[in-house]
XYZ file of C-alpha atoms in Angstrom:
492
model
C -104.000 -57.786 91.902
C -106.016 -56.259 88.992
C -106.553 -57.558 85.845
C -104.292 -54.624 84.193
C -101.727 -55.035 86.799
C -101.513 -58.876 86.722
C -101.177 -58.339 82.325
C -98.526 -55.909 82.574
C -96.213 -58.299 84.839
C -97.137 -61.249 81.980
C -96.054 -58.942 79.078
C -92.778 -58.127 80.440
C -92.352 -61.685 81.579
C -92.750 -62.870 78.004
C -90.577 -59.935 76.795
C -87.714 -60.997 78.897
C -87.913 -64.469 77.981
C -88.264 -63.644 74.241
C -85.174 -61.060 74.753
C -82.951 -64.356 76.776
C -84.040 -66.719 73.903
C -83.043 -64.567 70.971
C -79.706 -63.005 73.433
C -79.084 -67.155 73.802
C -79.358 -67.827 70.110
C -77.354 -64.930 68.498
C -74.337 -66.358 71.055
C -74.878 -70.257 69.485
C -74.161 -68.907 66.098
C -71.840 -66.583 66.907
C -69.877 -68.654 68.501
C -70.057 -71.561 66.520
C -71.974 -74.506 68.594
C -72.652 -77.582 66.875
C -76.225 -77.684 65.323
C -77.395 -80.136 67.863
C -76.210 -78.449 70.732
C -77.491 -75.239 69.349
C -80.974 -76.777 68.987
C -80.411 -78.021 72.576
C -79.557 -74.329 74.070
C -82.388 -72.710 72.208
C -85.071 -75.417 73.573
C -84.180 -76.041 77.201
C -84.020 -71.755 77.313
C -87.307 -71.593 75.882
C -89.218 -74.057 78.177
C -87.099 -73.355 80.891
C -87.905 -69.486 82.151
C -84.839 -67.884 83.451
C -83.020 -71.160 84.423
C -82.418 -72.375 81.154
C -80.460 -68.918 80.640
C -78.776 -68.741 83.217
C -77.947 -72.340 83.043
C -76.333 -71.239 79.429
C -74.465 -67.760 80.884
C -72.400 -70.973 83.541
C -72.200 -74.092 81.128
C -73.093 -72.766 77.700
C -70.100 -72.353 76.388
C -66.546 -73.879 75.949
C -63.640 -70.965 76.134
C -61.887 -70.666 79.156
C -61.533 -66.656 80.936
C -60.450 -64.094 78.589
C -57.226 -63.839 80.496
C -56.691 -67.696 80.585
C -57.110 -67.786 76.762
C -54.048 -65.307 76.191
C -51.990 -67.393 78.353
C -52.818 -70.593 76.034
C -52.002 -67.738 73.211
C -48.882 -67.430 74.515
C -47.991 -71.128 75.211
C -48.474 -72.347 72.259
C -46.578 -69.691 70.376
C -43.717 -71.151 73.040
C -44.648 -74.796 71.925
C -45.134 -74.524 67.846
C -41.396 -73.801 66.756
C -40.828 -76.828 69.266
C -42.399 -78.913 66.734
C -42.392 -77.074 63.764
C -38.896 -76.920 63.425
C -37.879 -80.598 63.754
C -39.522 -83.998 64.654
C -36.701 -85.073 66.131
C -34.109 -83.891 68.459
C -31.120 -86.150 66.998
C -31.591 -85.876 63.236
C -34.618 -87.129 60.287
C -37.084 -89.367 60.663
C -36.032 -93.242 61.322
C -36.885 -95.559 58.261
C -39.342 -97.753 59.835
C -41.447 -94.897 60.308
C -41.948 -93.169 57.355
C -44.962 -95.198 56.657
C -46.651 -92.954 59.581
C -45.232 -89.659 59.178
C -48.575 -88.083 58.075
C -49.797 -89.337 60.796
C -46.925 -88.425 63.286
C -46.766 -84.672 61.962
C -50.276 -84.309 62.141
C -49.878 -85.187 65.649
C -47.086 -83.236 66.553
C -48.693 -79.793 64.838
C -52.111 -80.335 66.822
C -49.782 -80.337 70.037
C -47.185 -78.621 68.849
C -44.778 -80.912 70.721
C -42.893 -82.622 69.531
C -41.934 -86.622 68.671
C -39.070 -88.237 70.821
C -37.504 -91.680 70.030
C -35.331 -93.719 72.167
C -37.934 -93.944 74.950
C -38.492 -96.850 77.107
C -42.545 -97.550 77.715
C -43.751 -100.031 80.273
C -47.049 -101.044 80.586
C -48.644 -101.275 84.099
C -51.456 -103.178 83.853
C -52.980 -102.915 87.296
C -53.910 -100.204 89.750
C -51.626 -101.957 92.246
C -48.625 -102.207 90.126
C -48.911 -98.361 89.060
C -49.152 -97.072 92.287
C -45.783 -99.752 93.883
C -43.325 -98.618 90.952
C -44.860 -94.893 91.455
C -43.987 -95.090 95.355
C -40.822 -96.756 94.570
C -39.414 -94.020 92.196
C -40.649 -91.112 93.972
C -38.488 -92.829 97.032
C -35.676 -92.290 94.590
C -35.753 -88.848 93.397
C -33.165 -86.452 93.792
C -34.239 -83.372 92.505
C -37.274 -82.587 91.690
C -41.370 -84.318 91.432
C -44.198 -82.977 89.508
C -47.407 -84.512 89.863
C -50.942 -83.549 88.413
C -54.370 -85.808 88.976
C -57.585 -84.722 88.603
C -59.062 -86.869 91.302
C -56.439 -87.346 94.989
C -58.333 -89.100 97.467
C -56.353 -90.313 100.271
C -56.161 -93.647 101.743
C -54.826 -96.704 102.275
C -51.654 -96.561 99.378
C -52.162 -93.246 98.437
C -51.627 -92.443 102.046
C -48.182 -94.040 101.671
C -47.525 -92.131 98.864
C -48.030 -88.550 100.429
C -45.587 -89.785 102.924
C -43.068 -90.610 100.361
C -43.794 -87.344 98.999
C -43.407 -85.408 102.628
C -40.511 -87.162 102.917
C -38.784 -86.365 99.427
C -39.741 -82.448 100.028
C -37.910 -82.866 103.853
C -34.835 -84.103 101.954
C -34.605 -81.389 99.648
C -36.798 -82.710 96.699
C -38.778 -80.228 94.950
C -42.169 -81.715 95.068
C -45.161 -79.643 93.044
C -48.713 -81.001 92.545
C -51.471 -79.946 90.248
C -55.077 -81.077 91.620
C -58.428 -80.182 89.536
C -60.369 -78.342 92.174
C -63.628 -80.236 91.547
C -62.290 -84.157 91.588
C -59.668 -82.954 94.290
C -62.008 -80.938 95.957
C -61.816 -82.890 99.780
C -58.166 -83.527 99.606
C -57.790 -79.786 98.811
C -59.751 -78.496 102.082
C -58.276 -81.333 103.942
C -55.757 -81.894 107.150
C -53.765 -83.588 104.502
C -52.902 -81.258 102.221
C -51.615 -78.979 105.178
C -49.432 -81.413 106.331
C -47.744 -82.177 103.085
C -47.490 -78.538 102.631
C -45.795 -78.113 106.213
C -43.299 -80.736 104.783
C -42.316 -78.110 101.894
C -44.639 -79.427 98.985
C -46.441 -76.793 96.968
C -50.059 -77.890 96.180
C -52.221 -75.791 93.563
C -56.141 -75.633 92.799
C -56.176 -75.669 89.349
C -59.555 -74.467 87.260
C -61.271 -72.866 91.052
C -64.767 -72.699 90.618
C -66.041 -69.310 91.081
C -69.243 -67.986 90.744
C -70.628 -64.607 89.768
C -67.338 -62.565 87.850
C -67.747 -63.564 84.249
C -65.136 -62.040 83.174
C -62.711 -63.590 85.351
C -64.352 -67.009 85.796
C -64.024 -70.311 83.453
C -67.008 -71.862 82.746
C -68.128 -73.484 85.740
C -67.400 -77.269 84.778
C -64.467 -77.482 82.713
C -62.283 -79.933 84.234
C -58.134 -80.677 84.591
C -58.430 -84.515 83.353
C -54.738 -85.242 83.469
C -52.830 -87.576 85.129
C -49.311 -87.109 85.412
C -45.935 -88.176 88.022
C -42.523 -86.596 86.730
C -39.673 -87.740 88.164
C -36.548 -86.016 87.868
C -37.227 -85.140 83.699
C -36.162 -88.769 83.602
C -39.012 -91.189 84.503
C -42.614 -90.484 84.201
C -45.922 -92.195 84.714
C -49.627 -91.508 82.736
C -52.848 -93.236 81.884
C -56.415 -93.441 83.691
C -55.295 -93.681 87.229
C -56.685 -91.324 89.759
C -54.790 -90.814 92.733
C -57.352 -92.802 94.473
C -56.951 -96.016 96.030
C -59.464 -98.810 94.417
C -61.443 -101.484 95.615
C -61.541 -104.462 95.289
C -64.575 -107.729 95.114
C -62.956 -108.936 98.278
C -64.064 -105.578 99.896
C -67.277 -105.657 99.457
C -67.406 -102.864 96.297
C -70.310 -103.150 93.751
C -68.915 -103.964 90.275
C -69.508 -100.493 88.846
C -66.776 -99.293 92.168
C -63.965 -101.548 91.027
C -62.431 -99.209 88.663
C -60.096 -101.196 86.376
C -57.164 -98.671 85.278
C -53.642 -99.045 83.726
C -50.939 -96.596 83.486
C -47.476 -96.819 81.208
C -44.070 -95.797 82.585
C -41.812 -93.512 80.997
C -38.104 -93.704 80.314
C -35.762 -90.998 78.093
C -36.520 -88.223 75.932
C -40.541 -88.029 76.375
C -40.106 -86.970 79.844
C -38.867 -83.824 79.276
C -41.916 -83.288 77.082
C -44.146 -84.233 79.924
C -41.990 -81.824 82.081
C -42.973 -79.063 79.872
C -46.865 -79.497 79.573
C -47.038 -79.728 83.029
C -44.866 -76.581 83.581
C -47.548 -74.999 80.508
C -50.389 -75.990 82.825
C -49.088 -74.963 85.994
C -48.667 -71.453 84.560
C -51.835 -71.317 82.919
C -54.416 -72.974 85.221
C -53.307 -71.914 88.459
C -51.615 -69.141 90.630
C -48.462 -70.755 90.323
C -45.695 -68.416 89.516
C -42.801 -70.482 90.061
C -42.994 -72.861 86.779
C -39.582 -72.803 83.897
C -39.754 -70.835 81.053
C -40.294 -73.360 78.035
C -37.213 -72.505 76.141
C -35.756 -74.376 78.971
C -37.054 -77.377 78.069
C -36.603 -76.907 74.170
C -32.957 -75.773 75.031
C -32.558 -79.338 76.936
C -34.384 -81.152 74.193
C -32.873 -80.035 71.398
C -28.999 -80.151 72.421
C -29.111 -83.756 73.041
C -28.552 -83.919 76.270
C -30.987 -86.709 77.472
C -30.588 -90.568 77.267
C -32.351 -92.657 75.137
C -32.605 -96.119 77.167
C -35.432 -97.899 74.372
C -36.033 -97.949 70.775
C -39.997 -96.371 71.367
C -41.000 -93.354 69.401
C -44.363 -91.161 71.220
C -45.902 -87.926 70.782
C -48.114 -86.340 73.914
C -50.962 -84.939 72.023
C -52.545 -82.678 74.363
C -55.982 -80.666 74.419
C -58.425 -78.607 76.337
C -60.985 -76.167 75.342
C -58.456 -73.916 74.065
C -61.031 -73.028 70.818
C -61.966 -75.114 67.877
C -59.146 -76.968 67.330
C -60.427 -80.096 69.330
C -57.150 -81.995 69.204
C -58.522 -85.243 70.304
C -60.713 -85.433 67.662
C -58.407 -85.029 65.057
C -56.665 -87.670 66.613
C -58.941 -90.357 66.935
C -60.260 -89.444 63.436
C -56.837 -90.011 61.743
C -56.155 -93.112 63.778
C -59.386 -94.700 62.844
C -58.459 -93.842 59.418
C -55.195 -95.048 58.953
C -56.497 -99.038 60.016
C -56.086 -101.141 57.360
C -56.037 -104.315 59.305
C -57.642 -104.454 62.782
C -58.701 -101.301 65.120
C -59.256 -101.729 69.029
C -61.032 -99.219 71.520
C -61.280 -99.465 75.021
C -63.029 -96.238 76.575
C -65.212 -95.947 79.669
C -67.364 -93.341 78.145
C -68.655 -94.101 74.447
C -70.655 -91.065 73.407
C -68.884 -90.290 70.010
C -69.492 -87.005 67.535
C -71.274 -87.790 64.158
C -68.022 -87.669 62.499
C -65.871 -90.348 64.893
C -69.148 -92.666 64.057
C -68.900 -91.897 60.131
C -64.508 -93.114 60.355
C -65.409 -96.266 62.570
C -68.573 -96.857 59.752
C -66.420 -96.217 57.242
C -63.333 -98.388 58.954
C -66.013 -101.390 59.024
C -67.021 -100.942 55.400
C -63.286 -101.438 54.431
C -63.078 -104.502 56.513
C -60.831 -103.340 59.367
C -61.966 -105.715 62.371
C -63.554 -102.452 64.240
C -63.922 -103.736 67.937
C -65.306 -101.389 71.223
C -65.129 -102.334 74.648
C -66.620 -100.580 77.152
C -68.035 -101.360 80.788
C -71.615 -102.568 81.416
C -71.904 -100.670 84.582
C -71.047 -96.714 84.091
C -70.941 -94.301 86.885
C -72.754 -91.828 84.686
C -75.883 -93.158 83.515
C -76.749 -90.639 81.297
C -73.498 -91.230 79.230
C -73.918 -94.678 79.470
C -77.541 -94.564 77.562
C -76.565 -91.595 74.940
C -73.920 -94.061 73.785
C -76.205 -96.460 73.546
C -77.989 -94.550 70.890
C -75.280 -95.625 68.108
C -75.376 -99.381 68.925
C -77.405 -100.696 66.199
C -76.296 -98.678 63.518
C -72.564 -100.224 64.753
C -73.767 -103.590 65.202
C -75.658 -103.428 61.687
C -71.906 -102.330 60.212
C -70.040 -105.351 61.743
C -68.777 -103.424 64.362
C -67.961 -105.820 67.709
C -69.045 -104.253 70.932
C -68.292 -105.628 74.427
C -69.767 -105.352 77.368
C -66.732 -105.777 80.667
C -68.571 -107.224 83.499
C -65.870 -107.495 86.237
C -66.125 -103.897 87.151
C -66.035 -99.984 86.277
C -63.334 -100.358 83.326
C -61.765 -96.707 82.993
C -58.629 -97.715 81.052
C -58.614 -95.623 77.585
C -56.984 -96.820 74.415
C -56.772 -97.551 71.007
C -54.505 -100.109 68.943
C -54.652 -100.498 65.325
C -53.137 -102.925 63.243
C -50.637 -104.468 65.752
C -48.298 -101.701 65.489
C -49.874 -97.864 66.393
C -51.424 -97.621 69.790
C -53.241 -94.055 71.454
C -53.099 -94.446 75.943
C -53.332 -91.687 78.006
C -56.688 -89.559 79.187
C -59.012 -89.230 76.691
C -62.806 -90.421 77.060
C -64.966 -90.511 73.666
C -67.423 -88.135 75.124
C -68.589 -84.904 74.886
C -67.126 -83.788 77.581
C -63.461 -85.386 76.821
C -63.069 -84.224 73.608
C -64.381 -80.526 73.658
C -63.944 -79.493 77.142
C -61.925 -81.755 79.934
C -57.853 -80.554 79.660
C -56.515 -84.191 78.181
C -53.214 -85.668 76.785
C -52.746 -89.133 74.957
C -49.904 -90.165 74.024
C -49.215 -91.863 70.533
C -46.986 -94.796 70.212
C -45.814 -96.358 67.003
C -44.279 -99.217 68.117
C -45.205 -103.183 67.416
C -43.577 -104.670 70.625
C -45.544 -102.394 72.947
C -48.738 -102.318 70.844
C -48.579 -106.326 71.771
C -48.450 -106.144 74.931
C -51.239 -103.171 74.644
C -53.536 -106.046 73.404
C -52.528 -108.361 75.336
C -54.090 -106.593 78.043
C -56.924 -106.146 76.104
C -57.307 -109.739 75.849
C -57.822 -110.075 79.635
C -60.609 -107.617 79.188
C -62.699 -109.468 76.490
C -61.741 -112.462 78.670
C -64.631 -110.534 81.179
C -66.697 -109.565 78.627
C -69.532 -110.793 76.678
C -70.662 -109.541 72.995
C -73.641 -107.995 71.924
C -75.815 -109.740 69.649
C -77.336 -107.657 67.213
C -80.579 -109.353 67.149
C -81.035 -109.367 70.344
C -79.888 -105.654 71.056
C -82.952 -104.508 68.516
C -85.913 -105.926 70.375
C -84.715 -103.774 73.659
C -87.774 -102.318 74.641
C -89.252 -98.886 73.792
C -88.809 -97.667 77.236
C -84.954 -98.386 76.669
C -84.789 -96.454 73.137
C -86.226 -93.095 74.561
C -84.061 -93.500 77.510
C -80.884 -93.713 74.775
C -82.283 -90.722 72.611
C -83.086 -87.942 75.215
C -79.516 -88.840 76.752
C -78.173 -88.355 73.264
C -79.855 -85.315 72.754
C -78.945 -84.092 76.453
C -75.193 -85.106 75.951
C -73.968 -81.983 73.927
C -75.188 -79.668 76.860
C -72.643 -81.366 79.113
């Protein structure tokens, strides 16, 4: 090749990488990206030819397909007179909690759902005892079973569960299951999903992963993070629990392969709630054409016509990457805020945003007892180290952190002061909080809150606390390790 030749393929070479660099950083301010995640883009497009855009046209940014995002138009405008127009379906807000109503309409505004009292919330504390009283009321049902997980694995119990499933749906049941096609993705293409659809359940992919049409296609990684079982609009079931069965130190299974999940069961009002998000998602994320029309639910709701068998007041506070709302956040952020006493968090995934570290600073300054467990042993190292970035600066504040040593601890919650507790889906990550499709659910009541940290006291019980001292003479090799996960964590 001559000289000429070979600088004429250079020069357009540079052109087109110039013209995907500055194409790559119009679209980060355009559409709003966080400074460091705009740095990010620009740099891994600039030393990475080609790949680094094309990397940013499949994971670069949050929204879902164009046609996806005027369904979540839609549903919402369904949802918001839901909660705009009352808090309640059987008259004001009860006395006792008045002290939290900023707090419960901010809630119910970001979800626009709304609060229910008169539920009754037990806590399952183990993966064994979720999965029993799951198998046991889905044996009951007599109309109708929604389920939605983003990882179904089956095996050993789970494999009794499909049967109870095949079985309700052979009886007349109407059994429906949501499945995120990436964490479902070899129970979807398996012999077992055919046979519980033989049986008369309806399975759907939600969030397929398809390559090539932009316009139609999601971004390539978002995820369907729930996990929900609806039982007849009257029981229902939510937490961390895949369905996936877990192991156990008798098996054999490495520490960070004994996940350590708990779930909370559902009684009265707050079911029909859960009914209705999952009916919203089964409309928007999949092909499903068979879900309720919303005003079905509000009709229910509002009229009364649902038992209240407890004295618990909740509100499902659900996200997703719907825009820039980031529910979650404002979530945790006014939760952290409103300690005055004592704050708790449990998470499997501690990367937090600049402004969750600033409340729990802030929290610690005021002297809330500010305490984060989280396991030692991650099954995403790179989330494990970008976390670690904010230790010291949380261990210099008073903050406790815990390390839980008896296995992969995937339980997420948050208690604070003995009487407000947040369980449900949520990770504090990057990828929970702007991207994953999440609920929590927030509970304002002392009894339940107790037994909330009760359970956490089993899990400090296999834990051990970080000295500060000793966490600053970790080696250099350990502190670049933390920062270029931190600075990697925003692309993901």
């Amino acid at each position: 090749m001559q000289t000429t030749e070979w600088n004429f393929w250079a020069n357009l070479f540079m052109l087109a990488q110039f013209v995907m660099v500055l194409i790559v950083g119009m679209r980060v301010m355009l559409t709003r990206h966080p400074p460091g995640s705009s740095f990010a883009w620009l740099l891994i497009t600039a030393s990475l030819p080609i790949a680094g855009f094309l990397l940013y046209l499949f994971i670069g940014e949050r929204p879902l397909a164009r046609f996806r995002l005027l369904r979540v138009k839609r549903l919402l405008e369904h949802y918001y007179p839901w909660a705009k127009d009352r808090l309640l379906p059987y008259g004001p807000l009860p006395l006792p909690l008045n002290e939290y109503e900023p707090l419960l309409r901010l809630s119910t505004n970001l979800a626009r759902l709304p609060l229910t009292v008169g539920n009754r919330v037990t806590l399952l504390p183990t993966s064994q005892e979720a999965f029993e009283r799951i198998l046991e009321d889905i044996r009951k049902a007599e109309r109708q079973i929604e389920l939605a997980y983003y990882i179904w694995e089956s095996g050993a119990i789970v494999d009794d569960i499909e049967e109870a499933l095949a079985d309700a749906a052979r009886r007349g049941v109407y059994v429906r299951i949501l499945c995120d096609d990436f964490g479902s993705s070899s129970f979807l293409r398996s012999p077992r999903r055919e046979a519980l659809e033989r049986a008369g359940v309806r399975i759907w992919r939600v969030l397929p992963i398809r390559f090539g049409n932009f316009r139609m296609s999601d971004r390539i990684d978002l995820r369907y993070h729930r996990k929900l079982v609806i039982i007849d609009e009257s029981v229902a079931y939510t937490g961390s629990l895949n369905m996936i069965a877990p192991k156990s130190a008798a098996s054999g299974a490495a520490p960070q392969d004994r996940w350590i999940d708990a779930m909370i069961r559902i009684e009265g009002p707050g079911t029909v709630v859960l009914s209705a998000l999952w009916e919203g998602d089964c409309g928007l994320l999949s092909n499903c054409d068979e879900n309720r029309d919303v005003n079905a639910y509000m009709e229910l709701f509002t009229n009364g016509r649902h038992e209240q068998p407890g004295d618990v007041p909740l509100v499902c506070v659900h996200s997703g990457p719907y825009g820039n709302e980031d529910a979650s956040v404002h979530l945790i952020l006014r939760v952290i805020s409103s300690a005055r006493r004592s704050l708790t968090i449990v998470t499997p995934y501690f990367v937090p945003t600049e402004t969750i570290v600033s409340a729990l600073l802030n929290a610690a300054s005021t002297n809330v007892r500010v305490r984060i467990i989280v396991p030692r042993l991650c099954d995403s190292r790179i989330v494990t180290w970008g976390g670690r970035r904010f230790f010291e600066e949380l261990l210099d504040a008073g903050i406790e952190i815990y390390f839980y040593e008896d296995g992969m601890l995937h339980t997420k919650a948050i208690t604070v002061d003995d009487e407000v507790s947040v369980f449900g889906t949520v990770n504090i990550d990057t990828r929970s909080l702007h991207l994953n499709f999440e609920h929590s659910m927030l509970i304002v009541n002392r009894a339940f809150t107790a037994e909330l940290n009760g359970l956490f006291a089993g899990y400090f019980a296999g834990s051990f606390r970080l000295d500060p001292a000793i966490w600053k003479k970790r080696g250099l090799l350990a502190r670049l390790r933390e920062g270029f996960s931190y600075l990697a964590s925003p692309l993901f």
